[in-house]
Amino acid sequence: MTMKIKKKDVAQALGFFLLRLCLGLVLFILILFLYDIIRKGAGSLTWEFLTKPPRRGMSEGGIFPAIMGTFLVTIVTALLAVPLGIAAAIYLNEYARKSRLTRLIRLSLRNLSGVPSIVFGLFGVILFVNILKFGTSILSAGLTLGLLTLPWTVTASEEALKNVPNSFREGALALGATKWQSIRTNVLPYALPGMLTGTILGLARAAGETAPIMFTGAAFYLPFLPRSLKDQFMALPYHLYIMATQHHAIETVRPLAYGTALVLIMLVLGMNMAAVIIRHRLRRKSRM
Amino acid sequence: MTIQTESRGDVRTAPQWKQRQGRQAIKESAIRAFFLSCGVLVVLVLIGIFILLVSTALPAFREINFWEFLSGKAWDPTSPEKAMYGILSMILSSFLATLGAMFIAVPIGIGVAAYLSDVANWRVREIVKPVVEVLAGIPSVVVGFLGIILFAPIIARLFHKSNGLNAVNGSFLLAIMALPTIISISEDSLNAVPRAYAEASLALGASRWQTLVRVRIPAALSGIIAAIMLGMGRAIGETMTVLMATGNARAFPHGLLDSIRTMTANIAIELGEVPYYTTHYYALFAIGLVLFVITFIVNLVADVILHKYQEREL
């Protein structure tokens, strides 16, 4: 009897050790990634690198146009994906009844989030660049990324709406408010911070995407800033791709590529971090 | 006295009040219609992607035999003698890299999920969960870059190759890309297993490990399978990592140490150079369509599995 128990305990210890090993491996890879990029990228991170355009066929100089390009395209993305996402989420959580249409919307939503990003790129080329004649531009790329981000913003906004207690809605309705009045005054204000969290996470992912913007507006090399929405632009992720694989002197521009990767990581993870902090604060608030 | 005036006031405003209510009802239904149309737009985007892909891919088949397109091994659209449009090697390459990735990501992903749901205390969970999200947040182009500079030299040395840009490298990176999906959905489904199952098992004298392996994981299996499929869908559709780390040779893949060119990478490489509205251009959209259909099916199956399992829980 005692032998049996012992065997079981050994199996458990071994099993749990294996599980810890899995987690350790994942953490190790993540830390290795971040460590390598920070160690080798920090050297190129100068003021000039952040504020000057590339020079000499991108083998010297900075990445300012790429930073600005990513910033601008993300704004276009947000302008499309955030209001639309929130509106669709309001429909799904506040208005929709259990119907075939609702099921279809949800199904489309989940499937849309699984569509490969390069397919979104192809779609952007056909719809925005060719049919709507926006050309390869910030507008086309931003709208393409907006559609890519849409399922994430809808899901996140709906999650935030779900977390608003039903008594908030009922309270307003009982006082004679209409449905929209109750949503506007009693639901949205409480859901907004949560929506913000999810939206930031979605936009951070969009800012790091490369495949959808490759053919819809990102430029290989532009030493100046775009002047209008119809201009091409440089973007951080695409710039990193160029510096890592397409440059004529890849080995000599490695430090610049590392620097670009570091800035991109800092941008994306910074946005992630902000979202996580907001969520953490919210949770603590709701616990009290 | 006051009561009288009030009631008189009410009488006077009653029609106005009704009118206002009518206007409000119109406004309310207009608002509802607006939100509904935003919801429907999501459906339209998905259908729109499909329709535009089909309509742009179709002209390719005026010159290419559809069957030869899917089963041909050679892809050489710019050949001066005879242009070849066979994507079989790309389809196989995509699946090769994805299966390699699943080989790594499935055991590790389930392991981490099980650790988080069954072993870790809440404090560890509170720290690890955001960390997994950070991993999910690393842009694919950065992962691809690290594949070139970190893993490629190691792989080259390990297998005595001139460079480490091959399917193994791609699989490794795709595993990292798919891990967060697999971890979070597997963990959700493990957490959704009714507590009574574990309690019954523990009460019968099983250890926590036995309970995990023989009761909780089997009970959550449908959710875990869905998680794996969603991770697979992500890996098949992933572009930048494979584009940067697998070498992109057009040859037919024979093993994990070969350089491969996936469907996604091929689109990314050639779409920038191809002249618009040529058969080659249309053929690239046809590859996109194949990719869309594959990921759609994978996601749909995962969705059906997840749904079935959610309904059972209710």
Coordinates of N, CA and C in Angstrom, one line a residue, chain A residues 16-194:
Chain A
F16 N 4.3 17.3 -12.6 CA 4.3 18.7 -12.4 C 5.6 19.4 -12.8
F17 N 6.7 18.6 -12.6 CA 8.0 19.2 -13.0 C 8.0 19.4 -14.5
L18 N 7.4 18.4 -15.3 CA 7.4 18.6 -16.7 C 6.6 19.8 -17.1
L19 N 5.4 20.0 -16.4 CA 4.6 21.2 -16.7 C 5.4 22.5 -16.4
R20 N 6.1 22.5 -15.3 CA 6.9 23.7 -15.0 C 8.0 23.9 -16.1
L21 N 8.5 22.8 -16.6 CA 9.5 22.9 -17.6 C 8.9 23.6 -18.8
C22 N 7.7 23.2 -19.2 CA 7.1 23.8 -20.4 C 7.0 25.3 -20.2
L23 N 6.5 25.7 -19.0 CA 6.4 27.1 -18.7 C 7.8 27.8 -18.8
G24 N 8.7 27.1 -18.1 CA 10.1 27.7 -18.1 C 10.6 27.9 -19.5
L25 N 10.3 26.9 -20.4 CA 10.8 27.0 -21.8 C 10.2 28.2 -22.5
V26 N 8.9 28.4 -22.3 CA 8.3 29.6 -22.9 C 8.8 30.9 -22.4
L27 N 9.0 30.9 -21.0 CA 9.6 32.2 -20.4 C 11.0 32.4 -20.9
F28 N 11.8 31.3 -21.0 CA 13.1 31.4 -21.5 C 13.2 32.0 -22.9
I29 N 12.4 31.5 -23.8 CA 12.4 32.0 -25.1 C 12.0 33.5 -25.2
L30 N 11.0 33.8 -24.4 CA 10.6 35.2 -24.4 C 11.7 36.1 -23.9
I31 N 12.3 35.7 -22.8 CA 13.4 36.5 -22.2 C 14.6 36.6 -23.2
L32 N 14.9 35.4 -23.8 CA 16.0 35.4 -24.8 C 15.8 36.4 -25.9
F33 N 14.5 36.4 -26.4 CA 14.1 37.3 -27.5 C 14.4 38.8 -27.0
L34 N 13.8 39.1 -25.9 CA 13.8 40.5 -25.4 C 15.3 40.9 -25.1
Y35 N 16.0 40.0 -24.4 CA 17.4 40.3 -24.0 C 18.2 40.5 -25.3
D36 N 18.1 39.7 -26.3 CA 18.9 39.8 -27.5 C 18.7 41.1 -28.2
I37 N 17.4 41.5 -28.3 CA 17.1 42.7 -29.0 C 17.5 43.9 -28.2
I38 N 17.3 43.9 -26.9 CA 17.6 45.1 -26.1 C 19.2 45.2 -26.1
R39 N 19.9 44.1 -25.9 CA 21.3 44.2 -25.8 C 22.0 44.7 -27.1
K40 N 21.5 44.2 -28.2 CA 22.1 44.6 -29.5 C 21.5 45.8 -30.1
G41 N 20.2 46.2 -29.7 CA 19.6 47.3 -30.3 C 19.8 48.6 -29.5
A42 N 20.1 48.5 -28.2 CA 20.2 49.7 -27.4 C 21.3 50.6 -27.9
G43 N 22.4 50.0 -28.5 CA 23.5 50.8 -29.0 C 23.1 51.8 -30.1
S44 N 22.2 51.4 -31.0 CA 21.8 52.3 -32.1 C 20.7 53.3 -31.7
L45 N 20.2 53.1 -30.5 CA 19.1 54.0 -30.1 C 19.6 55.4 -29.6
T46 N 19.9 56.2 -30.6 CA 20.4 57.6 -30.3 C 19.3 58.5 -30.7
W47 N 19.4 59.8 -30.3 CA 18.5 60.8 -30.6 C 18.4 61.0 -32.1
E48 N 19.5 60.9 -32.8 CA 19.6 61.0 -34.2 C 18.8 59.9 -34.9
F49 N 19.0 58.7 -34.4 CA 18.3 57.5 -34.9 C 16.8 57.7 -34.9
L50 N 16.3 58.3 -33.8 CA 14.8 58.5 -33.7 C 14.3 59.7 -34.4
T51 N 15.1 60.7 -34.7 CA 14.5 61.9 -35.3 C 15.0 62.2 -36.7
K52 N 15.9 61.4 -37.3 CA 16.4 61.7 -38.6 C 15.9 60.7 -39.6
P53 N 15.8 61.1 -40.9 CA 15.5 60.1 -41.9 C 16.7 59.2 -42.3
P54 N 16.5 58.1 -42.9 CA 17.7 57.3 -43.3 C 18.5 58.0 -44.4
R55 N 19.8 57.7 -44.4 CA 20.7 58.4 -45.4 C 21.5 57.3 -46.1
R56 N 22.1 57.6 -47.2 CA 23.0 56.8 -48.0 C 22.3 55.4 -48.3
G57 N 21.2 55.4 -48.9 CA 20.5 54.1 -49.3 C 20.3 53.3 -48.0
M58 N 19.8 54.0 -47.0 CA 19.4 53.4 -45.7 C 20.5 52.6 -45.0
S59 N 21.8 52.9 -45.3 CA 22.8 52.3 -44.5 C 23.3 53.2 -43.4
E60 N 22.8 54.4 -43.3 CA 23.1 55.3 -42.2 C 21.8 56.0 -41.8
G61 N 21.9 56.9 -40.8 CA 20.8 57.7 -40.4 C 19.8 57.0 -39.6
G62 N 18.6 57.6 -39.5 CA 17.6 57.2 -38.5 C 16.4 56.6 -39.2
I63 N 15.3 56.5 -38.4 CA 14.1 55.8 -38.8 C 12.9 56.7 -38.6
F64 N 13.1 58.0 -38.5 CA 12.0 58.9 -38.2 C 10.8 58.8 -39.1
P65 N 11.0 58.7 -40.4 CA 9.8 58.6 -41.3 C 9.0 57.3 -41.0
A66 N 9.8 56.2 -40.6 CA 9.1 55.0 -40.4 C 8.2 55.1 -39.1
I67 N 8.8 55.8 -38.1 CA 8.0 55.9 -36.8 C 6.7 56.7 -37.1
M68 N 6.9 57.9 -37.9 CA 5.8 58.7 -38.2 C 4.7 57.9 -39.0
G69 N 5.3 57.2 -40.0 CA 4.4 56.4 -40.9 C 3.5 55.4 -40.1
T70 N 4.2 54.7 -39.2 CA 3.4 53.7 -38.4 C 2.4 54.4 -37.5
F71 N 2.8 55.6 -37.0 CA 1.9 56.4 -36.2 C 0.6 56.8 -37.0
L72 N 0.9 57.4 -38.2 CA -0.2 57.9 -39.0 C -1.1 56.8 -39.4
V73 N -0.5 55.6 -39.9 CA -1.4 54.6 -40.4 C -2.2 54.0 -39.2
T74 N -1.6 54.0 -38.0 CA -2.4 53.4 -36.9 C -3.6 54.3 -36.6
I75 N -3.4 55.6 -36.8 CA -4.6 56.5 -36.5 C -5.7 56.2 -37.5
V76 N -5.4 56.0 -38.8 CA -6.4 55.7 -39.8 C -7.1 54.4 -39.3
T77 N -6.2 53.4 -38.9 CA -6.7 52.1 -38.5 C -7.7 52.3 -37.3
A78 N -7.3 53.1 -36.4 CA -8.2 53.4 -35.2 C -9.5 54.0 -35.6
L79 N -9.4 55.0 -36.5 CA -10.6 55.7 -37.0 C -11.6 54.8 -37.6
L80 N -11.2 53.7 -38.3 CA -12.1 52.8 -38.8 C -12.5 51.7 -37.8
A81 N -11.6 51.1 -37.1 CA -11.9 49.9 -36.3 C -12.5 50.3 -35.0
V82 N -12.2 51.4 -34.4 CA -12.7 51.6 -33.0 C -14.2 52.0 -33.0
P83 N -14.6 53.0 -33.8 CA -16.1 53.3 -33.7 C -16.9 52.2 -34.2
L84 N -16.5 51.6 -35.3 CA -17.2 50.5 -35.9 C -17.3 49.3 -35.0
G85 N -16.1 49.0 -34.4 CA -16.1 47.9 -33.4 C -17.0 48.1 -32.3
I86 N -17.0 49.3 -31.7 CA -17.8 49.6 -30.5 C -19.3 49.5 -30.9
A87 N -19.6 50.1 -32.1 CA -21.0 50.0 -32.5 C -21.5 48.6 -32.7
A88 N -20.7 47.8 -33.4 CA -21.1 46.4 -33.6 C -21.2 45.7 -32.3
A89 N -20.3 46.0 -31.3 CA -20.4 45.4 -30.0 C -21.7 45.8 -29.3
I90 N -22.0 47.1 -29.4 CA -23.3 47.5 -28.8 C -24.5 46.8 -29.3
Y91 N -24.5 46.6 -30.7 CA -25.6 45.8 -31.2 C -25.6 44.4 -30.7
L92 N -24.4 43.7 -30.7 CA -24.4 42.3 -30.3 C -24.8 42.2 -28.8
N93 N -24.3 43.1 -27.9 CA -24.6 42.9 -26.5 C -25.9 43.5 -26.0
E94 N -26.3 44.6 -26.6 CA -27.5 45.4 -26.1 C -28.7 45.1 -26.9
Y95 N -28.6 45.0 -28.2 CA -29.8 44.9 -29.0 C -30.1 43.5 -29.5
A96 N -29.1 42.7 -29.8 CA -29.3 41.5 -30.6 C -30.1 40.5 -29.7
R97 N -31.0 39.8 -30.4 CA -31.7 38.7 -29.7 C -31.1 37.4 -30.3
K98 N -31.5 36.3 -29.7 CA -31.0 35.0 -30.3 C -31.7 34.8 -31.6
S99 N -31.0 35.1 -32.7 CA -31.6 34.9 -34.0 C -30.5 34.4 -34.9
R100 N -31.0 34.0 -36.1 CA -30.0 33.4 -37.1 C -29.0 34.5 -37.5
L101 N -29.5 35.7 -37.6 CA -28.6 36.8 -38.0 C -27.5 37.0 -37.0
T102 N -27.9 37.0 -35.7 CA -26.9 37.2 -34.6 C -25.9 36.1 -34.7
R103 N -26.3 34.9 -34.8 CA -25.4 33.8 -34.9 C -24.4 34.0 -36.1
L104 N -25.0 34.4 -37.2 CA -24.2 34.7 -38.4 C -23.1 35.7 -38.2
I105 N -23.5 36.8 -37.5 CA -22.6 37.9 -37.2 C -21.5 37.3 -36.3
R106 N -21.8 36.6 -35.3 CA -20.8 36.1 -34.4 C -19.9 35.1 -35.1
L107 N -20.5 34.3 -36.0 CA -19.7 33.3 -36.7 C -18.7 34.0 -37.6
S108 N -19.2 35.1 -38.3 CA -18.3 35.8 -39.2 C -17.2 36.5 -38.5
L109 N -17.5 37.0 -37.3 CA -16.6 37.7 -36.5 C -15.4 36.8 -36.1
R110 N -15.8 35.6 -35.6 CA -14.7 34.6 -35.2 C -13.9 34.2 -36.4
N111 N -14.6 34.0 -37.6 CA -13.8 33.6 -38.7 C -13.0 34.7 -39.3
L112 N -13.5 35.9 -39.2 CA -12.7 37.0 -39.7 C -11.4 37.2 -39.0
S113 N -11.4 36.9 -37.7 CA -10.2 37.0 -36.9 C -9.2 35.9 -37.2
G114 N -9.6 34.9 -38.0 CA -8.7 33.8 -38.4 C -8.2 34.0 -39.8
V115 N -8.7 35.0 -40.5 CA -8.3 35.2 -41.9 C -6.8 35.6 -41.9
P116 N -5.9 35.0 -42.6 CA -4.5 35.3 -42.6 C -4.3 36.8 -43.0
S117 N -3.3 37.4 -42.4 CA -3.1 38.8 -42.6 C -2.7 39.1 -44.1
I118 N -2.1 38.2 -44.8 CA -1.7 38.5 -46.1 C -3.0 38.5 -47.0
V119 N -4.0 37.7 -46.6 CA -5.2 37.7 -47.4 C -5.9 39.1 -47.2
F120 N -5.8 39.6 -46.0 CA -6.3 41.0 -45.9 C -5.5 42.0 -46.8
G121 N -4.2 41.7 -46.9 CA -3.4 42.5 -47.8 C -3.9 42.4 -49.3
L122 N -4.2 41.2 -49.7 CA -4.8 41.0 -51.1 C -6.1 41.7 -51.2
F123 N -7.0 41.6 -50.2 CA -8.3 42.3 -50.2 C -8.1 43.8 -50.3
G124 N -7.1 44.3 -49.5 CA -6.8 45.7 -49.6 C -6.4 46.2 -51.0
V125 N -5.6 45.4 -51.6 CA -5.1 45.7 -52.9 C -6.3 45.8 -53.9
I126 N -7.2 44.8 -53.8 CA -8.3 44.9 -54.8 C -9.2 46.0 -54.4
L127 N -9.7 46.1 -53.2 CA -10.8 47.0 -52.8 C -10.3 48.4 -52.7
F128 N -9.3 48.7 -51.9 CA -8.9 50.1 -51.6 C -7.9 50.6 -52.7
V129 N -7.0 49.8 -53.1 CA -6.0 50.4 -54.1 C -6.6 50.4 -55.5
N130 N -7.3 49.4 -55.9 CA -7.8 49.3 -57.3 C -9.2 49.8 -57.5
I131 N -10.2 49.2 -56.7 CA -11.6 49.6 -57.0 C -11.9 51.0 -56.5
L132 N -11.5 51.3 -55.3 CA -11.8 52.6 -54.8 C -10.8 53.7 -55.2
K133 N -9.7 53.2 -55.8 CA -8.7 54.1 -56.4 C -8.0 55.0 -55.4
F134 N -7.8 54.4 -54.2 CA -7.0 55.2 -53.2 C -5.5 55.1 -53.5
G135 N -5.1 54.2 -54.4 CA -3.7 53.9 -54.7 C -3.0 53.3 -53.5
T136 N -1.7 53.1 -53.7 CA -0.9 52.6 -52.6 C -0.7 53.8 -51.7
S137 N -1.3 53.8 -50.5 CA -1.3 55.1 -49.7 C -1.5 54.7 -48.2
I138 N -1.4 55.7 -47.4 CA -1.7 55.6 -46.0 C -3.1 55.2 -45.8
L139 N -4.0 55.8 -46.6 CA -5.4 55.5 -46.5 C -5.7 54.0 -46.8
S140 N -5.2 53.5 -47.9 CA -5.4 52.1 -48.2 C -4.9 51.2 -47.1
A141 N -3.6 51.4 -46.7 CA -3.0 50.6 -45.7 C -3.8 50.6 -44.4
G142 N -4.1 51.9 -44.0 CA -4.8 52.0 -42.7 C -6.2 51.4 -42.7
L143 N -6.9 51.5 -43.8 CA -8.2 50.8 -43.9 C -8.1 49.3 -43.9
T144 N -7.1 48.8 -44.6 CA -6.9 47.4 -44.6 C -6.6 46.9 -43.2
L145 N -5.7 47.6 -42.5 CA -5.4 47.2 -41.1 C -6.6 47.4 -40.2
G146 N -7.5 48.4 -40.6 CA -8.7 48.6 -39.8 C -9.6 47.4 -39.8
L147 N -9.8 46.8 -41.1 CA -10.6 45.7 -41.2 C -10.0 44.5 -40.4
L148 N -8.7 44.4 -40.5 CA -8.0 43.3 -39.8 C -8.2 43.4 -38.3
T149 N -8.3 44.6 -37.8 CA -8.4 44.9 -36.3 C -9.8 44.8 -35.9
L150 N -10.8 44.9 -36.8 CA -12.2 45.0 -36.4 C -12.6 43.9 -35.5
P151 N -12.4 42.6 -35.9 CA -12.9 41.5 -35.0 C -12.3 41.7 -33.5
W152 N -11.1 42.1 -33.4 CA -10.5 42.3 -32.0 C -11.2 43.4 -31.3
T153 N -11.5 44.5 -31.9 CA -12.1 45.6 -31.2 C -13.6 45.2 -30.9
V154 N -14.3 44.5 -31.8 CA -15.6 44.1 -31.4 C -15.6 43.2 -30.2
T155 N -14.8 42.2 -30.3 CA -14.8 41.2 -29.2 C -14.4 41.9 -27.9
A156 N -13.4 42.8 -27.9 CA -13.0 43.4 -26.7 C -14.1 44.4 -26.1
S157 N -14.7 45.1 -27.0 CA -15.8 46.0 -26.6 C -17.0 45.2 -26.0
E158 N -17.3 44.1 -26.7 CA -18.4 43.3 -26.2 C -18.1 42.8 -24.8
E159 N -16.9 42.4 -24.6 CA -16.4 41.9 -23.3 C -16.7 42.9 -22.2
A160 N -16.3 44.2 -22.6 CA -16.4 45.3 -21.6 C -17.9 45.6 -21.3
L161 N -18.7 45.5 -22.4 CA -20.2 45.7 -22.2 C -20.8 44.6 -21.3
K162 N -20.3 43.4 -21.5 CA -20.8 42.3 -20.7 C -20.6 42.5 -19.2
N163 N -19.5 43.2 -18.9 CA -19.1 43.3 -17.5 C -19.9 44.4 -16.8
V164 N -20.7 45.2 -17.5 CA -21.6 46.2 -16.9 C -22.8 45.4 -16.3
P165 N -23.0 45.5 -15.0 CA -24.1 44.8 -14.4 C -25.5 45.2 -15.0
N166 N -26.4 44.2 -15.1 CA -27.7 44.5 -15.7 C -28.5 45.5 -14.9
S167 N -28.2 45.6 -13.6 CA -29.0 46.5 -12.8 C -28.8 47.9 -13.3
F168 N -27.7 48.2 -13.8 CA -27.4 49.6 -14.4 C -28.4 49.9 -15.5
R169 N -28.6 48.9 -16.4 CA -29.6 49.2 -17.5 C -31.0 49.2 -16.9
E170 N -31.3 48.3 -16.0 CA -32.7 48.2 -15.5 C -33.0 49.5 -14.7
G171 N -32.1 50.0 -14.0 CA -32.3 51.2 -13.2 C -32.7 52.4 -14.1
A172 N -32.0 52.5 -15.2 CA -32.3 53.6 -16.1 C -33.7 53.4 -16.8
L173 N -33.9 52.1 -17.2 CA -35.2 51.8 -17.9 C -36.4 52.0 -17.0
A174 N -36.2 51.7 -15.7 CA -37.3 51.8 -14.7 C -37.6 53.2 -14.5
L175 N -36.7 54.2 -14.7 CA -36.9 55.6 -14.5 C -37.5 56.2 -15.8
G176 N -37.8 55.4 -16.8 CA -38.5 55.8 -18.0 C -37.5 56.2 -19.1
A177 N -36.3 55.9 -18.9 CA -35.3 56.2 -20.0 C -35.6 55.2 -21.2
T178 N -35.3 55.7 -22.4 CA -35.4 54.8 -23.5 C -34.1 53.9 -23.5
K179 N -34.1 52.9 -24.4 CA -33.0 52.0 -24.5 C -31.7 52.7 -24.7
W180 N -31.7 53.6 -25.7 CA -30.5 54.3 -26.1 C -30.0 55.2 -25.0
Q181 N -31.0 55.9 -24.3 CA -30.6 56.7 -23.2 C -30.0 55.9 -22.1
S182 N -30.5 54.7 -21.8 CA -29.9 53.9 -20.8 C -28.5 53.5 -21.2
I183 N -28.3 53.1 -22.5 CA -27.0 52.7 -22.9 C -26.0 53.9 -22.8
R184 N -26.5 55.0 -23.3 CA -25.6 56.2 -23.3 C -25.2 56.7 -21.9
T185 N -26.1 56.7 -21.0 CA -25.8 57.3 -19.7 C -25.4 56.3 -18.7
N186 N -25.9 55.0 -18.8 CA -25.6 54.1 -17.7 C -24.7 52.9 -18.1
V187 N -24.5 52.7 -19.4 CA -23.7 51.5 -19.8 C -22.4 51.9 -20.3
L188 N -22.4 52.8 -21.3 CA -21.2 53.2 -22.0 C -20.1 53.8 -21.1
P189 N -20.5 54.7 -20.2 CA -19.5 55.3 -19.3 C -18.7 54.2 -18.5
Y190 N -19.4 53.2 -18.1 CA -18.8 52.1 -17.3 C -18.0 51.1 -18.2
A191 N -18.4 51.0 -19.4 CA -17.7 50.1 -20.3 C -16.5 50.7 -21.0
L192 N -16.5 52.0 -21.1 CA -15.5 52.6 -21.9 C -14.0 52.3 -21.5
P193 N -13.7 52.3 -20.2 CA -12.3 51.9 -19.9 C -11.9 50.5 -20.4
G194 N -12.9 49.6 -20.2 CA -12.6 48.2 -20.7 C -12.5 48.2 -22.2

